[in-house]
Amino acid sequence: MLRVILNRLLVSIVVLLSTLTLVFFLLHLLPGDPINIKIAGNPVSPEVVEKLRHEFGLDQPLYKQYFQYIGKMFHGDFGKSLVDNENVMVKLMAQFPATLSLTLLSMAISVVFGLLLGVLSAVYRYRILDHLIRLLTVFGISMPTFWVAILLVLFFSVQLQWLPASGVGGFQYLLLPATSMGIVGAGLIARMVRNSILEVVNEPFVRTLRAKGLPERAVMYQHVLRNALIPAVTMIGMLLGELLAGAVVIESVFARQGVGRVILDAILAKDLPVVQGAILITASIYIIVNLIVDLSYAIIDPRIRQQK
């Protein structure tokens, strides 16, 4: 198992470096000069512009900028914002708790309702409840997140006035944006769980358990569900990346502070260090979660543990 963990860590480091490299060069392909955007509307002499370019290292060839960035990153220096000269990590960490709470609640909604609906749909397959759940999951998957968010605001904030439509605060401020993001994930997990359960139900060991007289509830929840969880666990790991990416849109719709809003503002201002730092944090979390998911397979299925 230790060998597997080390291999996964090595692959994760390679993926992270590849992601940072791709993001670095793509950002520099965007039109516009960061310094010109920074001083927009202010009369500044060419000497001051060159001084700023030298201060932020933008007067260096692109390959030198890249190696300097990677070298500083390994020393824990992620640079300063081109807009306000604030330390990148300090700026991002100040907004990270808001995005983390939104993502975790969205994940919880997706997992709880996705597993529940998926199991119910499989248990009552081809009945009215199954058809209703499948219709709901198709709706959840098909609707854009921002459109779901607008519908929820119109109903719960404008019509019923139960929940706030924007801002940052307690749990009531989190519920609508987290639900908007969680609906899509719940639909994906529900369909995955239903299909996995229906595949496992036809396995020979399930027929053997029923032939031995084991109650149907025990067959379904103690044996079938556990064997059907691996595809769902994979989906949950992939879903985290979707939720982190969706935070950019949802935080804008609900006027919330968070890393998503910081990324959007930084892209518009071509604030390269901030965008690169945000991508680093997001990619690191995504890689760590997928590493945990990969290792959890051995816990769920003993056959995989024996192979490893």
PDB file of C-alpha atoms in Angstrom:
ATOM      1  CA  MET A   1       0.000   0.000   0.000  1.00  0.00           C
ATOM      2  CA  LEU A   2       2.878   2.378   0.793  1.00  0.00           C
ATOM      3  CA  ARG A   3       4.273   1.833  -2.701  1.00  0.00           C
ATOM      4  CA  VAL A   4       0.900   2.689  -4.220  1.00  0.00           C
ATOM      5  CA  ILE A   5       0.663   5.877  -2.159  1.00  0.00           C
ATOM      6  CA  LEU A   6       4.151   6.988  -3.225  1.00  0.00           C
ATOM      7  CA  ASN A   7       3.342   6.316  -6.885  1.00  0.00           C
ATOM      8  CA  ARG A   8       0.130   8.307  -6.628  1.00  0.00           C
ATOM      9  CA  LEU A   9       1.959  11.193  -4.934  1.00  0.00           C
ATOM     10  CA  LEU A  10       4.564  11.243  -7.710  1.00  0.00           C
ATOM     11  CA  VAL A  11       1.864  11.303 -10.385  1.00  0.00           C
ATOM     12  CA  SER A  12       0.025  14.053  -8.474  1.00  0.00           C
ATOM     13  CA  ILE A  13       3.141  16.246  -8.388  1.00  0.00           C
ATOM     14  CA  VAL A  14       3.650  15.806 -12.138  1.00  0.00           C
ATOM     15  CA  VAL A  15      -0.004  16.684 -12.796  1.00  0.00           C
ATOM     16  CA  LEU A  16       0.234  19.783 -10.597  1.00  0.00           C
ATOM     17  CA  LEU A  17       3.382  21.042 -12.317  1.00  0.00           C
ATOM     18  CA  SER A  18       1.852  20.383 -15.738  1.00  0.00           C
ATOM     19  CA  THR A  19      -1.255  22.316 -14.760  1.00  0.00           C
ATOM     20  CA  LEU A  20       0.752  25.289 -13.496  1.00  0.00           C
ATOM     21  CA  THR A  21       2.885  25.289 -16.648  1.00  0.00           C
ATOM     22  CA  LEU A  22      -0.139  25.226 -18.938  1.00  0.00           C
ATOM     23  CA  VAL A  23      -1.902  27.979 -16.982  1.00  0.00           C
ATOM     24  CA  PHE A  24       1.225  30.153 -16.923  1.00  0.00           C
ATOM     25  CA  PHE A  25       1.697  30.154 -20.689  1.00  0.00           C
ATOM     26  CA  LEU A  26      -2.023  30.419 -21.477  1.00  0.00           C
ATOM     27  CA  LEU A  27      -2.348  33.503 -19.267  1.00  0.00           C
ATOM     28  CA  HIS A  28       0.528  35.176 -21.071  1.00  0.00           C
ATOM     29  CA  LEU A  29      -1.233  34.555 -24.381  1.00  0.00           C
ATOM     30  CA  LEU A  30      -4.214  36.654 -23.279  1.00  0.00           C
ATOM     31  CA  PRO A  31      -4.420  40.048 -24.997  1.00  0.00           C
ATOM     32  CA  GLY A  32      -3.482  43.134 -23.042  1.00  0.00           C
ATOM     33  CA  ASP A  33      -0.530  44.288 -20.961  1.00  0.00           C
ATOM     34  CA  PRO A  34      -0.987  43.887 -17.169  1.00  0.00           C
ATOM     35  CA  ILE A  35       0.888  47.128 -16.503  1.00  0.00           C
ATOM     36  CA  ASN A  36      -1.247  49.099 -18.961  1.00  0.00           C
ATOM     37  CA  ILE A  37      -4.360  47.661 -17.311  1.00  0.00           C
ATOM     38  CA  LYS A  38      -2.969  48.557 -13.882  1.00  0.00           C
ATOM     39  CA  ILE A  39      -2.340  52.220 -14.771  1.00  0.00           C
ATOM     40  CA  ALA A  40      -5.428  52.619 -16.965  1.00  0.00           C
ATOM     41  CA  GLY A  41      -6.792  56.169 -16.723  1.00  0.00           C
ATOM     42  CA  ASN A  42      -3.705  57.519 -14.934  1.00  0.00           C
ATOM     43  CA  PRO A  43      -1.164  59.713 -16.730  1.00  0.00           C
ATOM     44  CA  VAL A  44       2.143  57.902 -16.199  1.00  0.00           C
ATOM     45  CA  SER A  45       5.462  58.520 -17.892  1.00  0.00           C
ATOM     46  CA  PRO A  46       7.133  55.764 -19.938  1.00  0.00           C
ATOM     47  CA  GLU A  47       9.927  55.627 -17.348  1.00  0.00           C
ATOM     48  CA  VAL A  48       7.448  54.738 -14.606  1.00  0.00           C
ATOM     49  CA  VAL A  49       5.882  52.056 -16.843  1.00  0.00           C
ATOM     50  CA  GLU A  50       9.281  50.469 -17.457  1.00  0.00           C
ATOM     51  CA  LYS A  51      10.062  50.654 -13.748  1.00  0.00           C
ATOM     52  CA  LEU A  52       6.831  48.812 -12.952  1.00  0.00           C
ATOM     53  CA  ARG A  53       7.522  46.193 -15.604  1.00  0.00           C
ATOM     54  CA  HIS A  54      10.980  45.631 -14.125  1.00  0.00           C
ATOM     55  CA  GLU A  55       9.593  45.506 -10.575  1.00  0.00           C
ATOM     56  CA  PHE A  56       7.182  42.702 -11.467  1.00  0.00           C
ATOM     57  CA  GLY A  57       9.670  40.931 -13.714  1.00  0.00           C
ATOM     58  CA  LEU A  58       7.588  41.451 -16.856  1.00  0.00           C
ATOM     59  CA  ASP A  59      10.568  42.823 -18.790  1.00  0.00           C
ATOM     60  CA  GLN A  60      12.216  39.388 -18.748  1.00  0.00           C
ATOM     61  CA  PRO A  61      11.825  36.800 -21.531  1.00  0.00           C
ATOM     62  CA  LEU A  62       8.876  34.495 -20.995  1.00  0.00           C
ATOM     63  CA  TYR A  63      10.959  31.405 -20.237  1.00  0.00           C
ATOM     64  CA  LYS A  64      12.881  33.313 -17.555  1.00  0.00           C
ATOM     65  CA  GLN A  65       9.628  34.496 -16.007  1.00  0.00           C
ATOM     66  CA  TYR A  66       8.448  30.887 -15.916  1.00  0.00           C
ATOM     67  CA  PHE A  67      11.544  29.502 -14.191  1.00  0.00           C
ATOM     68  CA  GLN A  68      11.568  32.394 -11.742  1.00  0.00           C
ATOM     69  CA  TYR A  69       7.931  31.719 -10.914  1.00  0.00           C
ATOM     70  CA  ILE A  70       8.504  27.968 -10.374  1.00  0.00           C
ATOM     71  CA  GLY A  71      11.609  28.667  -8.279  1.00  0.00           C
ATOM     72  CA  LYS A  72       9.815  31.176  -6.053  1.00  0.00           C
ATOM     73  CA  MET A  73       6.855  28.819  -5.732  1.00  0.00           C
ATOM     74  CA  PHE A  74       9.040  26.061  -4.281  1.00  0.00           C
ATOM     75  CA  HIS A  75      10.252  28.611  -1.708  1.00  0.00           C
ATOM     76  CA  GLY A  76       6.705  29.558  -0.748  1.00  0.00           C
ATOM     77  CA  ASP A  77       6.774  32.904  -2.554  1.00  0.00           C
ATOM     78  CA  PHE A  78       3.746  33.273  -4.829  1.00  0.00           C
ATOM     79  CA  GLY A  79       4.341  36.905  -5.616  1.00  0.00           C
ATOM     80  CA  LYS A  80       2.254  40.035  -5.167  1.00  0.00           C
ATOM     81  CA  SER A  81      -0.883  41.200  -6.877  1.00  0.00           C
ATOM     82  CA  LEU A  82      -0.282  43.488  -9.837  1.00  0.00           C
ATOM     83  CA  VAL A  83      -3.356  45.493  -8.851  1.00  0.00           C
ATOM     84  CA  ASP A  84      -2.859  46.289  -5.159  1.00  0.00           C
ATOM     85  CA  ASN A  85       0.601  44.832  -4.374  1.00  0.00           C
ATOM     86  CA  GLU A  86      -0.955  42.560  -1.742  1.00  0.00           C
ATOM     87  CA  ASN A  87       0.669  39.200  -1.058  1.00  0.00           C
ATOM     88  CA  VAL A  88      -1.090  36.622  -3.242  1.00  0.00           C
ATOM     89  CA  MET A  89      -1.455  33.924  -0.583  1.00  0.00           C
ATOM     90  CA  VAL A  90      -2.686  36.409   2.020  1.00  0.00           C
ATOM     91  CA  LYS A  91      -5.255  37.720  -0.449  1.00  0.00           C
ATOM     92  CA  LEU A  92      -6.477  34.266  -1.416  1.00  0.00           C
ATOM     93  CA  MET A  93      -6.509  32.836   2.120  1.00  0.00           C
ATOM     94  CA  ALA A  94      -8.700  35.728   3.239  1.00  0.00           C
ATOM     95  CA  GLN A  95     -11.350  34.613   0.726  1.00  0.00           C
ATOM     96  CA  PHE A  96     -10.783  30.864   0.900  1.00  0.00           C
ATOM     97  CA  PRO A  97     -13.029  30.087   3.935  1.00  0.00           C
ATOM     98  CA  ALA A  98     -16.089  31.484   2.125  1.00  0.00           C
ATOM     99  CA  THR A  99     -15.460  29.341  -0.957  1.00  0.00           C
ATOM    100  CA  LEU A 100     -14.589  26.272   1.129  1.00  0.00           C
ATOM    101  CA  SER A 101     -17.810  26.457   3.152  1.00  0.00           C
ATOM    102  CA  LEU A 102     -19.836  26.878  -0.047  1.00  0.00           C
ATOM    103  CA  THR A 103     -18.097  23.933  -1.745  1.00  0.00           C
ATOM    104  CA  LEU A 104     -18.391  21.602   1.267  1.00  0.00           C
ATOM    105  CA  LEU A 105     -22.099  22.306   1.732  1.00  0.00           C
ATOM    106  CA  SER A 106     -22.683  21.827  -2.001  1.00  0.00           C
ATOM    107  CA  MET A 107     -20.792  18.537  -1.854  1.00  0.00           C
ATOM    108  CA  ALA A 108     -22.832  17.392   1.150  1.00  0.00           C
ATOM    109  CA  ILE A 109     -26.101  18.193  -0.659  1.00  0.00           C
ATOM    110  CA  SER A 110     -24.918  16.370  -3.777  1.00  0.00           C
ATOM    111  CA  VAL A 111     -23.766  13.249  -1.935  1.00  0.00           C
ATOM    112  CA  VAL A 112     -26.682  12.901   0.487  1.00  0.00           C
ATOM    113  CA  PHE A 113     -29.460  13.501  -2.025  1.00  0.00           C
ATOM    114  CA  GLY A 114     -27.605  11.756  -4.848  1.00  0.00           C
ATOM    115  CA  LEU A 115     -27.123   8.543  -2.866  1.00  0.00           C
ATOM    116  CA  LEU A 116     -30.660   8.653  -1.464  1.00  0.00           C
ATOM    117  CA  LEU A 117     -32.346   9.218  -4.818  1.00  0.00           C
ATOM    118  CA  GLY A 118     -30.084   6.727  -6.575  1.00  0.00           C
ATOM    119  CA  VAL A 119     -30.832   3.947  -4.085  1.00  0.00           C
ATOM    120  CA  LEU A 120     -34.581   4.652  -4.090  1.00  0.00           C
ATOM    121  CA  SER A 121     -34.637   4.711  -7.881  1.00  0.00           C
ATOM    122  CA  ALA A 122     -32.875   1.340  -8.043  1.00  0.00           C
ATOM    123  CA  VAL A 123     -34.967  -0.297  -5.307  1.00  0.00           C
ATOM    124  CA  TYR A 124     -38.244   0.827  -6.925  1.00  0.00           C
ATOM    125  CA  ARG A 125     -36.981   0.398 -10.467  1.00  0.00           C
ATOM    126  CA  TYR A 126     -39.467   0.753 -13.317  1.00  0.00           C
ATOM    127  CA  ARG A 127     -42.157   2.022 -10.929  1.00  0.00           C
ATOM    128  CA  ILE A 128     -43.662   5.492 -10.619  1.00  0.00           C
ATOM    129  CA  LEU A 129     -41.102   6.638  -8.036  1.00  0.00           C
ATOM    130  CA  ASP A 130     -38.248   5.501 -10.268  1.00  0.00           C
ATOM    131  CA  HIS A 131     -39.637   7.397 -13.264  1.00  0.00           C
ATOM    132  CA  LEU A 132     -40.167  10.522 -11.142  1.00  0.00           C
ATOM    133  CA  ILE A 133     -36.617  10.428  -9.731  1.00  0.00           C
ATOM    134  CA  ARG A 134     -35.126   9.889 -13.178  1.00  0.00           C
ATOM    135  CA  LEU A 135     -37.090  12.873 -14.468  1.00  0.00           C
ATOM    136  CA  LEU A 136     -35.794  15.020 -11.605  1.00  0.00           C
ATOM    137  CA  THR A 137     -32.202  13.926 -12.174  1.00  0.00           C
ATOM    138  CA  VAL A 138     -32.404  14.720 -15.883  1.00  0.00           C
ATOM    139  CA  PHE A 139     -33.737  18.160 -14.961  1.00  0.00           C
ATOM    140  CA  GLY A 140     -30.911  18.703 -12.461  1.00  0.00           C
ATOM    141  CA  ILE A 141     -28.201  17.652 -14.891  1.00  0.00           C
ATOM    142  CA  SER A 142     -29.601  19.581 -17.870  1.00  0.00           C
ATOM    143  CA  MET A 143     -30.219  22.961 -16.235  1.00  0.00           C
ATOM    144  CA  PRO A 144     -27.258  25.408 -16.118  1.00  0.00           C
ATOM    145  CA  THR A 145     -26.182  26.233 -12.586  1.00  0.00           C
ATOM    146  CA  PHE A 146     -26.734  29.970 -12.959  1.00  0.00           C
ATOM    147  CA  TRP A 147     -30.289  29.356 -14.264  1.00  0.00           C
ATOM    148  CA  VAL A 148     -31.093  27.137 -11.278  1.00  0.00           C
ATOM    149  CA  ALA A 149     -29.682  29.869  -9.030  1.00  0.00           C
ATOM    150  CA  ILE A 150     -31.952  32.491 -10.602  1.00  0.00           C
ATOM    151  CA  LEU A 151     -35.016  30.233 -10.209  1.00  0.00           C
ATOM    152  CA  LEU A 152     -34.208  29.596  -6.547  1.00  0.00           C
ATOM    153  CA  VAL A 153     -33.740  33.315  -5.884  1.00  0.00           C
ATOM    154  CA  LEU A 154     -37.036  34.176  -7.572  1.00  0.00           C
ATOM    155  CA  PHE A 155     -38.932  31.561  -5.558  1.00  0.00           C
ATOM    156  CA  PHE A 156     -37.314  31.535  -2.111  1.00  0.00           C
ATOM    157  CA  SER A 157     -36.057  35.126  -1.924  1.00  0.00           C
ATOM    158  CA  VAL A 158     -38.458  37.200  -4.029  1.00  0.00           C
ATOM    159  CA  GLN A 159     -41.741  35.291  -3.692  1.00  0.00           C
ATOM    160  CA  LEU A 160     -41.503  33.605  -0.285  1.00  0.00           C
ATOM    161  CA  GLN A 161     -38.830  35.911   1.205  1.00  0.00           C
ATOM    162  CA  TRP A 162     -37.454  33.038   3.267  1.00  0.00           C
ATOM    163  CA  LEU A 163     -33.774  33.333   2.362  1.00  0.00           C
ATOM    164  CA  PRO A 164     -31.458  36.233   1.424  1.00  0.00           C
ATOM    165  CA  ALA A 165     -30.683  36.619  -2.255  1.00  0.00           C
ATOM    166  CA  SER A 166     -27.094  37.811  -1.867  1.00  0.00           C
ATOM    167  CA  GLY A 167     -24.318  38.557   0.574  1.00  0.00           C
ATOM    168  CA  VAL A 168     -22.152  36.645   3.028  1.00  0.00           C
ATOM    169  CA  GLY A 169     -23.221  35.654   6.506  1.00  0.00           C
ATOM    170  CA  GLY A 170     -24.587  32.681   8.368  1.00  0.00           C
ATOM    171  CA  PHE A 171     -26.040  29.418   7.134  1.00  0.00           C
ATOM    172  CA  GLN A 172     -29.040  31.116   5.536  1.00  0.00           C
ATOM    173  CA  TYR A 173     -26.716  32.954   3.139  1.00  0.00           C
ATOM    174  CA  LEU A 174     -25.117  29.671   2.116  1.00  0.00           C
ATOM    175  CA  LEU A 175     -28.234  27.616   1.507  1.00  0.00           C
ATOM    176  CA  LEU A 176     -29.356  28.976  -1.872  1.00  0.00           C
ATOM    177  CA  PRO A 177     -25.929  29.102  -3.581  1.00  0.00           C
ATOM    178  CA  ALA A 178     -24.971  25.671  -2.204  1.00  0.00           C
ATOM    179  CA  THR A 179     -28.275  24.183  -3.356  1.00  0.00           C
ATOM    180  CA  SER A 180     -27.800  25.699  -6.814  1.00  0.00           C
ATOM    181  CA  MET A 181     -24.469  23.931  -7.154  1.00  0.00           C
ATOM    182  CA  GLY A 182     -25.557  20.754  -5.370  1.00  0.00           C
ATOM    183  CA  ILE A 183     -28.558  20.003  -7.593  1.00  0.00           C
ATOM    184  CA  VAL A 184     -26.387  19.171 -10.598  1.00  0.00           C
ATOM    185  CA  GLY A 185     -24.094  16.961  -8.533  1.00  0.00           C
ATOM    186  CA  ALA A 186     -27.011  15.153  -6.913  1.00  0.00           C
ATOM    187  CA  GLY A 187     -28.434  14.319 -10.335  1.00  0.00           C
ATOM    188  CA  LEU A 188     -25.128  12.926 -11.569  1.00  0.00           C
ATOM    189  CA  ILE A 189     -24.540  10.815  -8.462  1.00  0.00           C
ATOM    190  CA  ALA A 190     -28.137   9.527  -8.436  1.00  0.00           C
ATOM    191  CA  ARG A 191     -27.912   8.276 -12.017  1.00  0.00           C
ATOM    192  CA  MET A 192     -24.511   6.719 -11.384  1.00  0.00           C
ATOM    193  CA  VAL A 193     -25.683   4.945  -8.216  1.00  0.00           C
ATOM    194  CA  ARG A 194     -28.868   3.669  -9.877  1.00  0.00           C
ATOM    195  CA  ASN A 195     -26.997   2.228 -12.861  1.00  0.00           C
ATOM    196  CA  SER A 196     -24.308   0.678 -10.662  1.00  0.00           C
ATOM    197  CA  ILE A 197     -26.857  -0.979  -8.372  1.00  0.00           C
ATOM    198  CA  LEU A 198     -28.796  -2.412 -11.295  1.00  0.00           C
ATOM    199  CA  GLU A 199     -25.590  -3.895 -12.685  1.00  0.00           C
ATOM    200  CA  VAL A 200     -24.595  -5.458  -9.361  1.00  0.00           C
ATOM    201  CA  VAL A 201     -28.095  -6.841  -8.737  1.00  0.00           C
ATOM    202  CA  ASN A 202     -27.633  -9.212 -11.680  1.00  0.00           C
ATOM    203  CA  GLU A 203     -24.325 -10.590 -10.383  1.00  0.00           C
ATOM    204  CA  PRO A 204     -24.225 -14.301  -9.435  1.00  0.00           C
ATOM    205  CA  PHE A 205     -23.315 -13.631  -5.798  1.00  0.00           C
ATOM    206  CA  VAL A 206     -26.559 -11.669  -5.340  1.00  0.00           C
ATOM    207  CA  ARG A 207     -28.616 -14.606  -6.572  1.00  0.00           C
ATOM    208  CA  THR A 208     -26.683 -16.840  -4.176  1.00  0.00           C
ATOM    209  CA  LEU A 209     -27.442 -14.556  -1.229  1.00  0.00           C
ATOM    210  CA  ARG A 210     -31.133 -14.565  -2.071  1.00  0.00           C
ATOM    211  CA  ALA A 211     -31.119 -18.350  -2.507  1.00  0.00           C
ATOM    212  CA  LYS A 212     -29.701 -18.683   1.013  1.00  0.00           C
ATOM    213  CA  GLY A 213     -32.730 -16.815   2.336  1.00  0.00           C
ATOM    214  CA  LEU A 214     -31.068 -13.513   3.195  1.00  0.00           C
ATOM    215  CA  PRO A 215     -33.689 -10.732   3.517  1.00  0.00           C
ATOM    216  CA  GLU A 216     -33.945  -8.441   0.500  1.00  0.00           C
ATOM    217  CA  ARG A 217     -33.136  -5.380   2.608  1.00  0.00           C
ATOM    218  CA  ALA A 218     -29.893  -6.988   3.819  1.00  0.00           C
ATOM    219  CA  VAL A 219     -28.985  -8.056   0.278  1.00  0.00           C
ATOM    220  CA  MET A 220     -29.534  -4.562  -1.063  1.00  0.00           C
ATOM    221  CA  TYR A 221     -27.994  -2.398   1.655  1.00  0.00           C
ATOM    222  CA  GLN A 222     -25.231  -4.646   3.025  1.00  0.00           C
ATOM    223  CA  HIS A 223     -23.928  -6.238  -0.163  1.00  0.00           C
ATOM    224  CA  VAL A 224     -25.253  -4.656  -3.363  1.00  0.00           C
ATOM    225  CA  LEU A 225     -24.839  -1.039  -2.296  1.00  0.00           C
ATOM    226  CA  ARG A 226     -21.262  -1.507  -1.103  1.00  0.00           C
ATOM    227  CA  ASN A 227     -20.220  -3.131  -4.370  1.00  0.00           C
ATOM    228  CA  ALA A 228     -21.956  -0.388  -6.333  1.00  0.00           C
ATOM    229  CA  LEU A 229     -20.227   2.463  -4.503  1.00  0.00           C
ATOM    230  CA  ILE A 230     -16.932   2.536  -6.414  1.00  0.00           C
ATOM    231  CA  PRO A 231     -18.278   4.342  -9.529  1.00  0.00           C
ATOM    232  CA  ALA A 232     -20.148   6.741  -7.222  1.00  0.00           C
ATOM    233  CA  VAL A 233     -16.984   7.470  -5.232  1.00  0.00           C
ATOM    234  CA  THR A 234     -15.164   8.230  -8.477  1.00  0.00           C
ATOM    235  CA  MET A 235     -17.955  10.591  -9.460  1.00  0.00           C
ATOM    236  CA  ILE A 236     -17.773  12.331  -6.070  1.00  0.00           C
ATOM    237  CA  GLY A 237     -14.046  12.947  -6.527  1.00  0.00           C
ATOM    238  CA  MET A 238     -14.576  14.415  -9.989  1.00  0.00           C
ATOM    239  CA  LEU A 239     -17.499  16.456  -8.715  1.00  0.00           C
ATOM    240  CA  LEU A 240     -15.256  18.473  -6.405  1.00  0.00           C
ATOM    241  CA  GLY A 241     -13.503  20.016  -9.397  1.00  0.00           C
ATOM    242  CA  GLU A 242     -16.860  20.883 -10.935  1.00  0.00           C
ATOM    243  CA  LEU A 243     -17.996  22.560  -7.719  1.00  0.00           C
ATOM    244  CA  LEU A 244     -14.791  24.566  -7.341  1.00  0.00           C
ATOM    245  CA  ALA A 245     -15.110  25.752 -10.936  1.00  0.00           C
ATOM    246  CA  GLY A 246     -18.821  26.475 -10.467  1.00  0.00           C
ATOM    247  CA  ALA A 247     -18.032  28.691  -7.484  1.00  0.00           C
ATOM    248  CA  VAL A 248     -16.838  31.391  -9.906  1.00  0.00           C
ATOM    249  CA  VAL A 249     -20.315  31.689 -11.441  1.00  0.00           C
ATOM    250  CA  ILE A 250     -22.328  31.189  -8.258  1.00  0.00           C
ATOM    251  CA  GLU A 251     -20.325  33.706  -6.237  1.00  0.00           C
ATOM    252  CA  SER A 252     -20.981  36.251  -8.970  1.00  0.00           C
ATOM    253  CA  VAL A 253     -24.716  35.486  -9.139  1.00  0.00           C
ATOM    254  CA  PHE A 254     -25.172  35.768  -5.364  1.00  0.00           C
ATOM    255  CA  ALA A 255     -22.662  38.636  -4.936  1.00  0.00           C
ATOM    256  CA  ARG A 256     -20.596  36.538  -2.535  1.00  0.00           C
ATOM    257  CA  GLN A 257     -16.982  37.053  -1.636  1.00  0.00           C
ATOM    258  CA  GLY A 258     -14.697  34.123  -2.305  1.00  0.00           C
ATOM    259  CA  VAL A 259     -11.853  32.741  -4.374  1.00  0.00           C
ATOM    260  CA  GLY A 260     -14.143  32.508  -7.402  1.00  0.00           C
ATOM    261  CA  ARG A 261     -14.791  36.242  -7.380  1.00  0.00           C
ATOM    262  CA  VAL A 262     -11.087  36.912  -6.871  1.00  0.00           C
ATOM    263  CA  ILE A 263     -10.219  34.738  -9.893  1.00  0.00           C
ATOM    264  CA  LEU A 264     -12.791  36.486 -12.084  1.00  0.00           C
ATOM    265  CA  ASP A 265     -11.578  39.964 -11.109  1.00  0.00           C
ATOM    266  CA  ALA A 266      -7.948  38.901 -11.540  1.00  0.00           C
ATOM    267  CA  ILE A 267      -8.579  37.527 -15.040  1.00  0.00           C
ATOM    268  CA  LEU A 268     -10.313  40.741 -16.095  1.00  0.00           C
ATOM    269  CA  ALA A 269      -7.383  42.775 -14.728  1.00  0.00           C
ATOM    270  CA  LYS A 270      -4.844  40.222 -16.033  1.00  0.00           C
ATOM    271  CA  ASP A 271      -3.454  39.976 -12.528  1.00  0.00           C
ATOM    272  CA  LEU A 272      -1.256  36.984 -13.352  1.00  0.00           C
ATOM    273  CA  PRO A 273       0.162  36.159  -9.888  1.00  0.00           C
ATOM    274  CA  VAL A 274      -3.312  36.040  -8.330  1.00  0.00           C
ATOM    275  CA  VAL A 275      -4.734  33.802 -11.065  1.00  0.00           C
ATOM    276  CA  GLN A 276      -1.738  31.470 -10.856  1.00  0.00           C
ATOM    277  CA  GLY A 277      -1.977  31.274  -7.059  1.00  0.00           C
ATOM    278  CA  ALA A 278      -5.702  30.547  -7.189  1.00  0.00           C
ATOM    279  CA  ILE A 279      -5.203  27.817  -9.794  1.00  0.00           C
ATOM    280  CA  LEU A 280      -2.458  26.308  -7.628  1.00  0.00           C
ATOM    281  CA  ILE A 281      -4.763  26.100  -4.601  1.00  0.00           C
ATOM    282  CA  THR A 282      -7.691  24.733  -6.606  1.00  0.00           C
ATOM    283  CA  ALA A 283      -5.592  22.169  -8.468  1.00  0.00           C
ATOM    284  CA  SER A 284      -3.893  21.043  -5.240  1.00  0.00           C
ATOM    285  CA  ILE A 285      -7.219  20.440  -3.509  1.00  0.00           C
ATOM    286  CA  TYR A 286      -8.587  18.597  -6.525  1.00  0.00           C
ATOM    287  CA  ILE A 287      -5.505  16.360  -6.761  1.00  0.00           C
ATOM    288  CA  ILE A 288      -5.503  15.591  -3.021  1.00  0.00           C
ATOM    289  CA  VAL A 289      -9.180  14.668  -3.032  1.00  0.00           C
ATOM    290  CA  ASN A 290      -8.743  12.395  -6.043  1.00  0.00           C
ATOM    291  CA  LEU A 291      -5.750  10.771  -4.324  1.00  0.00           C
ATOM    292  CA  ILE A 292      -7.936  10.066  -1.285  1.00  0.00           C
ATOM    293  CA  VAL A 293     -10.695   8.719  -3.531  1.00  0.00           C
ATOM    294  CA  ASP A 294      -8.226   6.466  -5.328  1.00  0.00           C
ATOM    295  CA  LEU A 295      -6.969   5.035  -2.050  1.00  0.00           C
ATOM    296  CA  SER A 296     -10.489   4.621  -0.686  1.00  0.00           C
ATOM    297  CA  TYR A 297     -11.209   1.978  -3.331  1.00  0.00           C
ATOM    298  CA  ALA A 298      -9.171  -0.485  -1.302  1.00  0.00           C
ATOM    299  CA  ILE A 299     -11.344   0.180   1.752  1.00  0.00           C
ATOM    300  CA  ILE A 300     -14.618  -0.247  -0.133  1.00  0.00           C
ATOM    301  CA  ASP A 301     -13.613  -3.330  -2.128  1.00  0.00           C
ATOM    302  CA  PRO A 302     -11.255  -5.863  -0.467  1.00  0.00           C
ATOM    303  CA  ARG A 303     -10.480  -7.368  -3.895  1.00  0.00           C
ATOM    304  CA  ILE A 304      -8.751  -4.165  -4.936  1.00  0.00           C
ATOM    305  CA  ARG A 305      -6.793  -4.122  -1.664  1.00  0.00           C
ATOM    306  CA  GLN A 306      -5.536  -7.650  -2.323  1.00  0.00           C
ATOM    307  CA  GLN A 307      -4.473  -6.684  -5.873  1.00  0.00           C
ATOM    308  CA  LYS A 308      -2.519  -3.725  -4.561  1.00  0.00           C
TER     309      LYS A 308
END
